[in-house]
Coordinates of C-alpha atoms in Angstrom, one line a residue:
Chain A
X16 CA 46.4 117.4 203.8
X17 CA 43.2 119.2 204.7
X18 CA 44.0 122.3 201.9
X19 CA 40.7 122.1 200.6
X20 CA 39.0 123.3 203.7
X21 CA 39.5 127.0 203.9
X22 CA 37.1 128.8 206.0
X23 CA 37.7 126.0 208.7
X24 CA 40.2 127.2 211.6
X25 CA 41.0 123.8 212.0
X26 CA 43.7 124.5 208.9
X27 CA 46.4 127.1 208.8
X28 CA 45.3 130.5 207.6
X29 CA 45.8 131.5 204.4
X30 CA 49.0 133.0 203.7
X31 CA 47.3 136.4 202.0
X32 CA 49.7 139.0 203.5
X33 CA 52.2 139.9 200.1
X34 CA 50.0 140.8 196.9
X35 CA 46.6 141.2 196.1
X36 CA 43.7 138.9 197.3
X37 CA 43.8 136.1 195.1
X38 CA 41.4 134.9 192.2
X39 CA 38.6 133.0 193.1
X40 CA 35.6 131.8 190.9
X41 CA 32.6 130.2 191.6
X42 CA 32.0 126.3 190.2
X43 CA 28.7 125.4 191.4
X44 CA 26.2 127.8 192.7
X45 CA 24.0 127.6 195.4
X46 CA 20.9 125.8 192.6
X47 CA 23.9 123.5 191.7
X48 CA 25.4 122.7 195.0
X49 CA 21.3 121.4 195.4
X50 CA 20.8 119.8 192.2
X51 CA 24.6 117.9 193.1
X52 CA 22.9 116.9 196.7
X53 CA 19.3 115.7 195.0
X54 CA 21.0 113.6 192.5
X55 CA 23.6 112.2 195.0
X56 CA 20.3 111.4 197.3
X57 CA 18.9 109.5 194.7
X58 CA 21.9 107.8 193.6
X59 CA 22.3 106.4 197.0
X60 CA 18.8 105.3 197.0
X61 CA 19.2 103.4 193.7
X62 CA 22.4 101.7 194.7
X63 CA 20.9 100.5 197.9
X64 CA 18.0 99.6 196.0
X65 CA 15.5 101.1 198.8
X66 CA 16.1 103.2 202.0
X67 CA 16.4 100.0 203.9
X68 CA 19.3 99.8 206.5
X69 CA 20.7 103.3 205.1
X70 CA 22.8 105.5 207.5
X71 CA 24.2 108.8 207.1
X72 CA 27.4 109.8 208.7
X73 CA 28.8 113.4 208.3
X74 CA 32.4 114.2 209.2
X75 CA 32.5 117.6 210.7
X76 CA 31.9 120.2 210.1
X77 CA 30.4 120.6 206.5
X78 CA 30.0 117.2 206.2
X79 CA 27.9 117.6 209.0
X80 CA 25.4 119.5 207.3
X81 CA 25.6 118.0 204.1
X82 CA 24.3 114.4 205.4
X83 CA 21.8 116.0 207.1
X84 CA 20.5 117.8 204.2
X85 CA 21.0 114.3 202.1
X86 CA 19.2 113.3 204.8
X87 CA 15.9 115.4 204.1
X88 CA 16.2 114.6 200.4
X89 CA 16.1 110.8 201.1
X90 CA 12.6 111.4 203.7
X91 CA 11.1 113.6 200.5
X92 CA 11.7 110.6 198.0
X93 CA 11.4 107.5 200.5
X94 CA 8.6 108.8 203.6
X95 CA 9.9 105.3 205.2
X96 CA 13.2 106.9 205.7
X97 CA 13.8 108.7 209.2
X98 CA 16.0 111.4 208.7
X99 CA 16.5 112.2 212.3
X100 CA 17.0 108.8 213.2
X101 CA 19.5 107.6 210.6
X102 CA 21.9 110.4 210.5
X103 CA 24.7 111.3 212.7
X104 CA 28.2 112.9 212.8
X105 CA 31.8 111.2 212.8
X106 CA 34.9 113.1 214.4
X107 CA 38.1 112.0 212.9
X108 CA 40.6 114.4 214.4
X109 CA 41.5 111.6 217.5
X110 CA 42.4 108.8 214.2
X111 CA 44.0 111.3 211.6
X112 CA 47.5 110.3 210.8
X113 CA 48.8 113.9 210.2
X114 CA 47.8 115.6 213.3
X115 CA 51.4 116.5 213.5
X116 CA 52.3 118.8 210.9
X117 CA 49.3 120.5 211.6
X118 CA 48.1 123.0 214.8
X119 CA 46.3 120.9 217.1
X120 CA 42.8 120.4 216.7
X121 CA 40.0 120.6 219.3
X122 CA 37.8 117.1 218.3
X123 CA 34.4 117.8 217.0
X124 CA 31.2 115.7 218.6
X125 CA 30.2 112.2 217.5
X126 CA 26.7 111.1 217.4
X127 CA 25.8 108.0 216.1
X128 CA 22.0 107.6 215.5
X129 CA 20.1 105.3 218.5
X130 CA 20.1 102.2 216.5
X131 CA 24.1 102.6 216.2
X132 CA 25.7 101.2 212.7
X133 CA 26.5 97.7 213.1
X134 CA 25.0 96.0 210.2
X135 CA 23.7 99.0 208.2
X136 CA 25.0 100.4 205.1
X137 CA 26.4 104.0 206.3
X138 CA 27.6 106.9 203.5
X139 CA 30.1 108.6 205.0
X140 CA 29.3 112.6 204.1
X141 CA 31.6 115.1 203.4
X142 CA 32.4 118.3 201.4
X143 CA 35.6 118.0 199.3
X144 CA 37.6 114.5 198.8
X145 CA 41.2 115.7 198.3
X146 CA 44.3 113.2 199.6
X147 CA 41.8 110.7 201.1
X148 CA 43.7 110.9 204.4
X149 CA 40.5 112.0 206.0
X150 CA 38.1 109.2 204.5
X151 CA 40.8 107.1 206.3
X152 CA 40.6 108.0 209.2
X153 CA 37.3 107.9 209.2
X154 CA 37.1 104.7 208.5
X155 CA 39.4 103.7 211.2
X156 CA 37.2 105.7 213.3
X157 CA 34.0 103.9 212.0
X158 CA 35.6 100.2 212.7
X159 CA 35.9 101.6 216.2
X160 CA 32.1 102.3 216.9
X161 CA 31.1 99.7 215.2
X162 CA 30.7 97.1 212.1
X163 CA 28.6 98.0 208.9
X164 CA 27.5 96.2 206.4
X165 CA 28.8 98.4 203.5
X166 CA 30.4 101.8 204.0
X167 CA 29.9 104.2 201.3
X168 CA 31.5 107.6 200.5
X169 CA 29.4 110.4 199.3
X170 CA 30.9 113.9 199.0
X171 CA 30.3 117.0 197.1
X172 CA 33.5 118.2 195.4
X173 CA 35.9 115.4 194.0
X174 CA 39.1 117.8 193.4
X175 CA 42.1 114.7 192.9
X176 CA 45.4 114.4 193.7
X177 CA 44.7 111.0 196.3
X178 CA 47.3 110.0 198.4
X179 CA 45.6 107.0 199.4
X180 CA 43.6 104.1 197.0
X181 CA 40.2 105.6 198.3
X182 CA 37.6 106.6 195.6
X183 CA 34.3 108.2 196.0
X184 CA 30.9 106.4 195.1
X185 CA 28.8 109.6 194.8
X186 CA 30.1 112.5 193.3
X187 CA 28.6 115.9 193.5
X188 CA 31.1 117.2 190.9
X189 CA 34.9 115.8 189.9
X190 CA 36.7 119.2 189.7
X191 CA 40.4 118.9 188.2
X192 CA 42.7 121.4 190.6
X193 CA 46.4 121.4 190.7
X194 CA 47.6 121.4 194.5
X195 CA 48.5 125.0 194.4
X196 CA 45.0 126.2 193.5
X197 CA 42.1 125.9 196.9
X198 CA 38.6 124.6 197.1
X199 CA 36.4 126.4 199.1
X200 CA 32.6 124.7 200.3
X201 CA 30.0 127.5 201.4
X202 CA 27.3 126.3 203.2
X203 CA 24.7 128.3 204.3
X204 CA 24.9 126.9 208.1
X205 CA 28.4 127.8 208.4
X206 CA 28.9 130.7 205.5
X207 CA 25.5 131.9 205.1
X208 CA 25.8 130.7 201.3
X209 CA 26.0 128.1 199.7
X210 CA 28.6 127.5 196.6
X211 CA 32.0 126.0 195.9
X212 CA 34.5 128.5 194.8
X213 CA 38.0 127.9 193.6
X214 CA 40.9 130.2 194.0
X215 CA 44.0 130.4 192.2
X216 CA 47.1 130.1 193.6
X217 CA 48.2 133.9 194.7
X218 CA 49.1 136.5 192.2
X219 CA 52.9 136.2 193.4
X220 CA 53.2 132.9 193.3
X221 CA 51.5 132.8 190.0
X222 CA 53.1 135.7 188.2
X223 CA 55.7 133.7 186.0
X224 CA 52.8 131.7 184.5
X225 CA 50.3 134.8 184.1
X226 CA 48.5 134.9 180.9
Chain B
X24 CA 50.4 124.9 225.4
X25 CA 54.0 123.5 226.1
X26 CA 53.9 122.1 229.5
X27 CA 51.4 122.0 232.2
X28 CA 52.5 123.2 235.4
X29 CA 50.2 125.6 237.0
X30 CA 46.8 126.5 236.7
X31 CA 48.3 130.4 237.2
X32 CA 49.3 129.8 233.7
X33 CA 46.4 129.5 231.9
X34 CA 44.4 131.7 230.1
X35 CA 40.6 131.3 230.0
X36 CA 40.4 130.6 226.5
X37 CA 43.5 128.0 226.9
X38 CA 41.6 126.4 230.2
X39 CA 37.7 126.2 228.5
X40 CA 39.8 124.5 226.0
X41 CA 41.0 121.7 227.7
X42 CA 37.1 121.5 229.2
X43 CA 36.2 121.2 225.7
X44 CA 38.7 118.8 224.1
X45 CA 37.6 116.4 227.9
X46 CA 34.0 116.6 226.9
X47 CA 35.1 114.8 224.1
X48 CA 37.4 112.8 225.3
X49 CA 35.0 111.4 227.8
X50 CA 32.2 110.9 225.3
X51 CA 34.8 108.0 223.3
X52 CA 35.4 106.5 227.2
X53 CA 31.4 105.7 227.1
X54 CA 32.2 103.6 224.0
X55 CA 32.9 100.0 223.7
X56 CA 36.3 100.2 221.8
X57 CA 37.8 103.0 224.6
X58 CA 41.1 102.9 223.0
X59 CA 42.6 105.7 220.3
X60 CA 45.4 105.9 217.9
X61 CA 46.1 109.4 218.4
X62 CA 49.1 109.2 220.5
X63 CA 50.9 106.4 219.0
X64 CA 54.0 105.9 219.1
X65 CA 54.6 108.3 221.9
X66 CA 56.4 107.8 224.9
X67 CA 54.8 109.2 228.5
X68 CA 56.8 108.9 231.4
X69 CA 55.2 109.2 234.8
X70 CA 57.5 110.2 237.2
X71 CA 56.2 109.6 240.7
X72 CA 58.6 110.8 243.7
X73 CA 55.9 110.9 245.9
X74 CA 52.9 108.1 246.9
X75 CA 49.5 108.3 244.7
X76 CA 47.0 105.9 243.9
X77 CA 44.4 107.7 241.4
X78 CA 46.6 110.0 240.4
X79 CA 48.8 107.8 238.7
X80 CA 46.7 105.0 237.7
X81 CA 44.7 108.0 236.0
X82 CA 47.4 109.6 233.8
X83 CA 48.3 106.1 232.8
X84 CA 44.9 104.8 232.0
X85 CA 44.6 108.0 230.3
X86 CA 48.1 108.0 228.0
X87 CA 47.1 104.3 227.3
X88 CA 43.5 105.2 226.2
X89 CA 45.5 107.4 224.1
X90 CA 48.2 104.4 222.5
X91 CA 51.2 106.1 224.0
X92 CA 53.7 103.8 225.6
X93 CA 53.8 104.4 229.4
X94 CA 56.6 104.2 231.8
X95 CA 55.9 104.2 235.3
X96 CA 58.7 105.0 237.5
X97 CA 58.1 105.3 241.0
X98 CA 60.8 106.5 243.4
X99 CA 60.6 103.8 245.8
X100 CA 62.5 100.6 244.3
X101 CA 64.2 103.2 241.8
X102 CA 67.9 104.4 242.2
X103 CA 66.2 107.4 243.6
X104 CA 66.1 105.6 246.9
X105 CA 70.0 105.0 246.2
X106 CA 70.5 108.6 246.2
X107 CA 70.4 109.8 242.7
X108 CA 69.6 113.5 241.8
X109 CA 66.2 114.3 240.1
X110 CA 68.8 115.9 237.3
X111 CA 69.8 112.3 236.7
X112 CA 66.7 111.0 236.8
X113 CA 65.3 113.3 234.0
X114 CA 68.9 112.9 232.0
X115 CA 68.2 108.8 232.2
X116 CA 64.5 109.3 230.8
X117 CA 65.2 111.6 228.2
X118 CA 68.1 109.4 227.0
X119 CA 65.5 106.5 226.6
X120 CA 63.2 108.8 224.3
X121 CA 60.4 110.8 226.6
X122 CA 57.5 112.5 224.8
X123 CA 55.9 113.5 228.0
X124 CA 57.0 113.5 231.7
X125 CA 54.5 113.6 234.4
X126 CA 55.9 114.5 237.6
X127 CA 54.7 114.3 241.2
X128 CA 57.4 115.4 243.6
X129 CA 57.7 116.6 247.1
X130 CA 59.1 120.1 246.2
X131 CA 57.2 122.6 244.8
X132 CA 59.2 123.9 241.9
X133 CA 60.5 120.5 240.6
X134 CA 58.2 120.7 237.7
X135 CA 59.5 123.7 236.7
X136 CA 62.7 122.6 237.2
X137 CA 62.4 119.7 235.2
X138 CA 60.6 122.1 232.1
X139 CA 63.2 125.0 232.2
X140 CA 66.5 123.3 232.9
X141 CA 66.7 121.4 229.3
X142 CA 67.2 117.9 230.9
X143 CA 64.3 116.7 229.0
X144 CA 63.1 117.4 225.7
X145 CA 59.5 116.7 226.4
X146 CA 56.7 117.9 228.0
X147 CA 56.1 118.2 231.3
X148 CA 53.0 117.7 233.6
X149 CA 52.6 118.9 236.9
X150 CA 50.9 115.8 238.7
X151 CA 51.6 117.7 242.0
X152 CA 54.2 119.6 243.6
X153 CA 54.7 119.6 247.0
X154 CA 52.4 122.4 248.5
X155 CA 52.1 124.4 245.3
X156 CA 50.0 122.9 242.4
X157 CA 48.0 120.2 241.0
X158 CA 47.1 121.2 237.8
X159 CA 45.2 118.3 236.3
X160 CA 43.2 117.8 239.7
X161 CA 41.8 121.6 239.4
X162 CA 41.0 120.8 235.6
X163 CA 38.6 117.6 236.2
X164 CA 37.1 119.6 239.3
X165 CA 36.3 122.3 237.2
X166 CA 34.9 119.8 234.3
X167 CA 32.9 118.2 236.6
X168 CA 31.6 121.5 238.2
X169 CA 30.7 122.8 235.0
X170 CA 28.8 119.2 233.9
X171 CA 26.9 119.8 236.8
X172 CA 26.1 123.8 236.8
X173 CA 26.2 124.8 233.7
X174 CA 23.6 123.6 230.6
X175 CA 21.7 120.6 231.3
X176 CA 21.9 120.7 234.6
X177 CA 22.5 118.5 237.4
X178 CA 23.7 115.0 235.7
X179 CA 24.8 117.3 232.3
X180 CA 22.8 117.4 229.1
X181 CA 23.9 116.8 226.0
X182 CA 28.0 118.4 225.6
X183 CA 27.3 120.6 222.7
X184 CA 25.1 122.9 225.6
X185 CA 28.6 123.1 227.7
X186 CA 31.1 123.3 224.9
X187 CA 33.1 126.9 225.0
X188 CA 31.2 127.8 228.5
X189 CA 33.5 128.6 231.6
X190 CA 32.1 128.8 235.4
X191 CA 31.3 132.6 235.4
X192 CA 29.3 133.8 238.6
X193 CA 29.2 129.9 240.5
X194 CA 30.4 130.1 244.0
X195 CA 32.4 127.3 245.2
X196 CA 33.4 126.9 249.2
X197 CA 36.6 124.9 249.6
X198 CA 37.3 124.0 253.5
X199 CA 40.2 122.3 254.8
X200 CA 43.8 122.0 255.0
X201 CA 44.4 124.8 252.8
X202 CA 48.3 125.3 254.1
X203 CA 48.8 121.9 252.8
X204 CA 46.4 122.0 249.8
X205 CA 48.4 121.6 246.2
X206 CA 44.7 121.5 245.4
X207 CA 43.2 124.6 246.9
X208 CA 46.1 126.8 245.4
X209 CA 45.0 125.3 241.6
X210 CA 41.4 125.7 242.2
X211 CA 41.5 129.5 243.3
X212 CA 43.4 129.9 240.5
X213 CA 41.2 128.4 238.0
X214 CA 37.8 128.8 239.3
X215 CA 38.8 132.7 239.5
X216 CA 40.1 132.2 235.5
X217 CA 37.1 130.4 234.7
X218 CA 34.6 133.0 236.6
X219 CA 34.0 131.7 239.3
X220 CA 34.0 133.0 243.2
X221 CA 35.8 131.5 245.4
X222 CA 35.2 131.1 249.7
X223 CA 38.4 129.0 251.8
X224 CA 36.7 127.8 255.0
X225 CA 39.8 126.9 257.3
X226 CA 41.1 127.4 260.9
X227 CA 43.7 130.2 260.8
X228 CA 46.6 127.4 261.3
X229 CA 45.7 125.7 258.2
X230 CA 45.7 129.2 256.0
X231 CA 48.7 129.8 254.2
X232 CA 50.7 133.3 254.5
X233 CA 49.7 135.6 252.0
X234 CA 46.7 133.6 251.4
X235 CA 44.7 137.8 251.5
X236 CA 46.1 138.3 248.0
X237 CA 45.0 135.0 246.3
X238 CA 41.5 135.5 244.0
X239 CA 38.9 134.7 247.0
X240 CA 37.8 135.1 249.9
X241 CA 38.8 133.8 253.4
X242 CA 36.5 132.2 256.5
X243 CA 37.0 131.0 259.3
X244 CA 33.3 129.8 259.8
X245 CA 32.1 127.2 257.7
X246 CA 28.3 127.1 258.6
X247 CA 28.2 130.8 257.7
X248 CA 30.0 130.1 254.3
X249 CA 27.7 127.2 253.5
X250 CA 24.1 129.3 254.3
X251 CA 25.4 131.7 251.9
X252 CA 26.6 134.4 254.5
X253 CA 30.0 135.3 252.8
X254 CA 29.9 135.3 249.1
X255 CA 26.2 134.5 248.7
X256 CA 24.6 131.3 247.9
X257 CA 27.0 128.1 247.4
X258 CA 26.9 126.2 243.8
X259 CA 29.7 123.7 245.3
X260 CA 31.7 122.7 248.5
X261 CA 35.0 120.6 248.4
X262 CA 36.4 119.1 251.3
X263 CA 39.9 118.9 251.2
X264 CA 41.8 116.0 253.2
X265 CA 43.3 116.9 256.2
X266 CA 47.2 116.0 255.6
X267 CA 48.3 114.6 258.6
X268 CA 51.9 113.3 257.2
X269 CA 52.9 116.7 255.8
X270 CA 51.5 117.8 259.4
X271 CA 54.8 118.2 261.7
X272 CA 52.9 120.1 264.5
X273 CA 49.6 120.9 266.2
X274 CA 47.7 122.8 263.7
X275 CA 44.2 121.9 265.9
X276 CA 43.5 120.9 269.3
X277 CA 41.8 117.1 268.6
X278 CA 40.5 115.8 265.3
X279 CA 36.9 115.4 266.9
X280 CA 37.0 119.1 267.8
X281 CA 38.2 119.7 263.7
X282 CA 35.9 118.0 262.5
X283 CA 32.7 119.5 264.4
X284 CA 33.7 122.8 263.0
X285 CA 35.2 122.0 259.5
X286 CA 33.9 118.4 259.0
X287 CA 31.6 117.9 256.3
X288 CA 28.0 115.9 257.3
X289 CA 25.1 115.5 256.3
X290 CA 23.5 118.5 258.3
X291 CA 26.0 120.6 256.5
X292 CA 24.7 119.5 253.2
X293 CA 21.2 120.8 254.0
X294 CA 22.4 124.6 254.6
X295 CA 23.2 124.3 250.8
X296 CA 20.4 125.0 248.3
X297 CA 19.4 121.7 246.2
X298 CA 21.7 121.8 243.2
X299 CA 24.8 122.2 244.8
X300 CA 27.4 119.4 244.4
X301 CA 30.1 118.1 247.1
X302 CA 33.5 117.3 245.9
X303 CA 36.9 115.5 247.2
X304 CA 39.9 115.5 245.4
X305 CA 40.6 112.1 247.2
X306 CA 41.7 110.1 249.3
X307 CA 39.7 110.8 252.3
X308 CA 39.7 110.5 255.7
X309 CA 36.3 109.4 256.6
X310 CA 34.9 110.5 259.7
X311 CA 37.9 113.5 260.0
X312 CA 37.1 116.2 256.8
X313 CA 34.0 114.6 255.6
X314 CA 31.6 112.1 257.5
X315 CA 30.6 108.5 255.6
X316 CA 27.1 110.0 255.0
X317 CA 28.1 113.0 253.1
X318 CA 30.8 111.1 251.2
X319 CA 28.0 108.7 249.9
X320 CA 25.1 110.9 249.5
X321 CA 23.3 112.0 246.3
X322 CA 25.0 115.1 246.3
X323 CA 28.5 113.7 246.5
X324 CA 30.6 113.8 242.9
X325 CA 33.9 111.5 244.4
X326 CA 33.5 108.9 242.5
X327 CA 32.2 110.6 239.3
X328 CA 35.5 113.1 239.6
X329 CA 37.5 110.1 239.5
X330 CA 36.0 108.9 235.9
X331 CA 36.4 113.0 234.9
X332 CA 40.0 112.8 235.7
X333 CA 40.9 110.0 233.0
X334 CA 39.0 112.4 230.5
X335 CA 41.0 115.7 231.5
X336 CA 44.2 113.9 231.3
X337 CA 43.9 112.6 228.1
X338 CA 42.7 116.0 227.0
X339 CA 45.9 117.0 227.9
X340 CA 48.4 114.8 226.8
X341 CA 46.4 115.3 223.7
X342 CA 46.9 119.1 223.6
X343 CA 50.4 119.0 224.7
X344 CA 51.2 115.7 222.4
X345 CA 49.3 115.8 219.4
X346 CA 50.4 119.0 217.2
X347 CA 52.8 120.1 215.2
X348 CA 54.3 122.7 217.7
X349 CA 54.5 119.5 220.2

C-alpha cells in the first residue's frame, strides 16, 4: 500500500492525534536528492547506450516532477534529447488493484509525449518503490496506451518490503525501513524542498522498544 | 458520496468533483484501448421502469468502459408488466449480488425509496424520477458548459485549465416544459451550486407551483431573456423537450403558436452574443422546441453532450464504486 507517500492526500492522514509528533530524520538532502537524479540520468543513458528512442514517464504526482527533472539532466548530457518532447505523465489510480481499502481517489492527468510510446524504451519515474503494487499498475496502464520496446523503472527511494516480483533498474538510494517506520519525498514543486525524510513509527507505538 | 439521487444533495466541492474525475474519464475514452479495470468484478444493475434510449445505453457503455458486469432490466418484458412491486424488484436484484442500481422510474421518490428502505445493499443512481430529478443529465450539462466557458474556451483547452473550476457568474436560459422537466429541477439546482445564474423561459402552464422559491429566475418572454434583458447577457440556452405523453391537458393553444414564442431558431441564436452554446438534454422534437437549423448549427452541443454523458457516468459509478467506504 501507498504508506510511503505522506504529504499526498491521496493516502489516509497520519494518525498523529495521541503523543508527541513523531521522529523524523533526514536521508538525502536536497544536494543528494540531485546528485541521486544526475547519476540515475546517466545511468539510463548508459544502459540505453545513447538517448535514442528514450521516454520518460512519471506517475503522479512526484513522479511527475522527478522525470521531468531526469528529463533536463538527459538534454544537459545528450543536446539530441528533447526533454519536452519525450516526457510525459502516467495516472494509475483507474488500474490500481487496492482502490478498495483506500478513500477514493480523484485520477491524475495522463500525457503521453506526441510521438506516443509504441516502440520506445520508456522509464517509468517515480519517488519511493515500496510494495510494487503501483509499478503494476502502471504497467497495466502502459500496455493500455500502448507497446514499448523495453519499460524501465527508475525511482528515487528503494525502501523494500515488495509485495510483488518487481525490482527497480535505477536506484536513487536502497533505504532499509521496517513497515511501521514512513518515507517522506520533498520536492521543491510540491513541498518547496527537496529531501527524503524518514520517520519513526510514533512515540506510543514505539515506547516498548525505546532505547 | 453514497448514492446519487438529487443534484440538491451536492455540495460544490462534491459536484466540481465529479467534473474533475469526467475530465479524466473522458480523456481515456479519446484512447484506443477505451476499456478500464477499475470496476471489475462489480455488478451494475440498470433498472429502467420507464422508456430511454441514451440514457441507458449511456450508463451501460459507461459501467462497461468501466469492466463492471451490467444487467439491463427493462420493465416491459419483466415480471414488472405481470404486476410485481418495485419492493420485489429490488429484493430479486439484490439477492443476485447488485453493486450499483440505476433507476429510471415514473414516480418521483422511487430512488429514494429504493436507497433508504434497505432492499438493496448497493448504490443507487437516480437516472430520472418522474418529474423530480435527473441527476447525471445536470452533471454532463454542467461538464460540457464548463468545457465550453470556462479556460480554453470555446472547444476546451487543455483539462488541467478547467480542473477544480465551477460555473461561477455564467448565465444559462433554460425554456421549455419546465412542469414536466426532471431536467430543469437538476439544473437550477446545480448551476446555482456551481455559480451559476439561472433564467426559466416558459408559458405560465408549463411552470411548476412553487417554482418563485427555486435558485433563479422566471420569464415568460424568451426574446427578452435571450438579448440579455433579465439576468444580463446569456453564456448558454437549453431547450427542453416539450413532453407531450406526460401532457394530459392543454397546456398551449397549438404547437405552431408554442413554438413561435418558445421555439428555438436560428434568429434566436443571433440575440445571443458569439460564445454562447445551445443545449438539449434529448430527444427532440424537431420543428416543436427547437427548429432543425438550430439543432444542427455551430453553436449547438447535442451531440457533443451525448459523448459527455458516458464520461460523467463513469465518473460516477467510479466515485460511488471504487472506494473503500463503497
Amino acid at each position: 500500500m501507498a504508506g510511503a507517500r505522506p504529504g499526498d492526500d491521496r493516502t489516509a492522514p497520519l494518525v498523529h492525534t495521541a503523543g508527541p509528533t513523531p521522529r523524523s530524520a533526514t536521508v538525502l538532502d536536497a544536494a543528494e536528492v540531485s546528485r541521486a537524479l544526475t547519476r540515475i540520468a546517466h545511468e539510463v543513458l548508459e544502459r540505453n547506450k545513447g538517448p535514442e528512442g528514450l521516454v520518460l514517464m512519471g506517475i503522479p504526482r512526484r513522479g511527475t516532477h522527478l522525470a521531468r527533472r531526469l528529463a533536463e539532466r538527459l538534454a544537459q548530457v545528450e543536446p539530441a534529447f528533447d526533454a519536452e518532447a519525450c516526457t510525459g505523465s502516467l495516472d494509475v489510480t483507474l488500474h490500481r488493484d487496492d482502490l478498495r481499502r483506500n478513500p477514493t481517489r480523484t485520477p491524475e492527468p495522463t500525457r503521453l509525449p506526441a510521438t506516443g510510446i509504441d516502440d520506445a524504451t520508456v522509464v517509468l519515474v517515480d519517488d519511493v518503490l515500496y510494495s510494487g503494487r503501483t509499478v503494476r499498475a502502471a504497467l497495466d496502464a502502459l500496455s493500455d496506451l500502448g507497446r514499448p520496446r523495453a519499460v524501465r523503472l527508475a525511482v528515487l527511494v528503494d525502501r523494500g518490503h515488495r509485495e510483488l516480483p518487481i525490482r527497480a533498474d535505477h536506484v536513487g538510494k536502497n533505504l532499509p525501513t521496517s513497515t511501521a517506520e514512513r518515507v517522506f519525498v520533498h520536492l521543491a514543486e510540491t513541498d518547496g524542498e527537496d529531501a527524503v525524510l524518514i520517520e519513526g513509527p510514533t512515540e506510543r507505538h514505539a515506547e516498548g522498544e525505546e532505547r | 458520496m453514497r448514492h446519487l439521487l438529487s443534484t440538491a444533495d451536492l455540495s460544490r466541492a462534491e459536484a466540481v468533483r465529479v467534473l474533475d474525475v469526467a475530465e479524466q474519464m473522458a480523456a481515456t475514452q479519446q484512447r484506443e484501448i477505451k476499456k478500464l479495470p477499475t470496476l471489475r468484478g462489480r455488478t451494475v444493475v440498470n433498472l429502467f421502469f420507464e422508456d430511454s434510449t441514451r440514457t441507458r445505453i449511456s450508463f451501460e457503455t459507461a459501467a462497461k468502459r468501466l469492466s463492471a458486469d451490467v444487467i439491463t432490466f427493462s420493465a416491459k418484458g419483466s415480471s414488472v408488466s405481470k404486476g410485481e412491486s418495485l419492493k420485489d424488484t429490488a429484493l430479486t436484484l439484490q439477492a443476485m449480488g447488485a453493486d450499483a442500481v440505476v433507476i429510471r422510474h415514473g414516480s418521483s421518490g422511487a430512488p429514494l425509496r429504493l436507497a433508504r428502505s434497505g432492499w438493496t445493499s448497493g448504490a443507487v443512481l437516480n437516472a430520472g424520477d418522474g418529474t423530480h430529478e435527473h441527476p447525471t443529465q445536470a452533471l454532463l450539462d454542467a461538464f460540457t458548459l464548463r468545457r465550453h466557458l470556462v479556460g480554453g474556451g470555446p472547444g476546451g483547452g487543455p483539462a488541467a485549465d478547467r480542473v477544480g473550476a465551477d460555473l461561477a457568474g455564467k448565465h444559462v436560459v433554460v425554456v421549455g416544459d419546465v412542469l414536466h422537466s426532471r431536467v430543469a429541477r437538476s439544473n437550477v439546482h446545480l448551476l446555482h451550486v456551481l455559480g451559476a445564474r439561472t433564467t426559466l423561459v416558459a408559458p405560465p402552464t408549463l411552470l411548476p407551483i412553487g417554482v418563485e422559491t427555486w435558485p433563479c429566475e422566471v420569464s415568460y418572454d424568451l426574446d427578452a431573456a435571450l438579448r440579455g434583458d433579465v439576468q444580463g447577457p446569456v453564456d448558454a440556452v437549453m431547450a427542453l423537450r416539450v413532453q407531450l405523453e406526460r401532457m394530459d391537458a392543454a397546456y398551449f393553444p397549438s404547437a405552431r403558436e408554442y413554438s413561435r414564442r418558445y421555439g428555438i431558431d436560428a434568429a434566436r441564436l443571433a440575440l445571443l452574443p458569439p460564445h454562447a452554446s445551445l443545449l438539449h438534454p434529448g430527444p427532440m422534437n424537431r420543428g416543436l422546441e427547437i427548429t432543425a437549423e438550430a439543432a444542427d448549427g455551430a453553436r449547438s452541443r447535442i451531440v457533443e453532450q451525448v459523448t459527455n454523458g458516458v464520461a460523467v457516468r463513469m465518473a460516477a459509478l467510479y466515485l460511488l464504486l471504487a472506494g473503500e467506504d463503497a
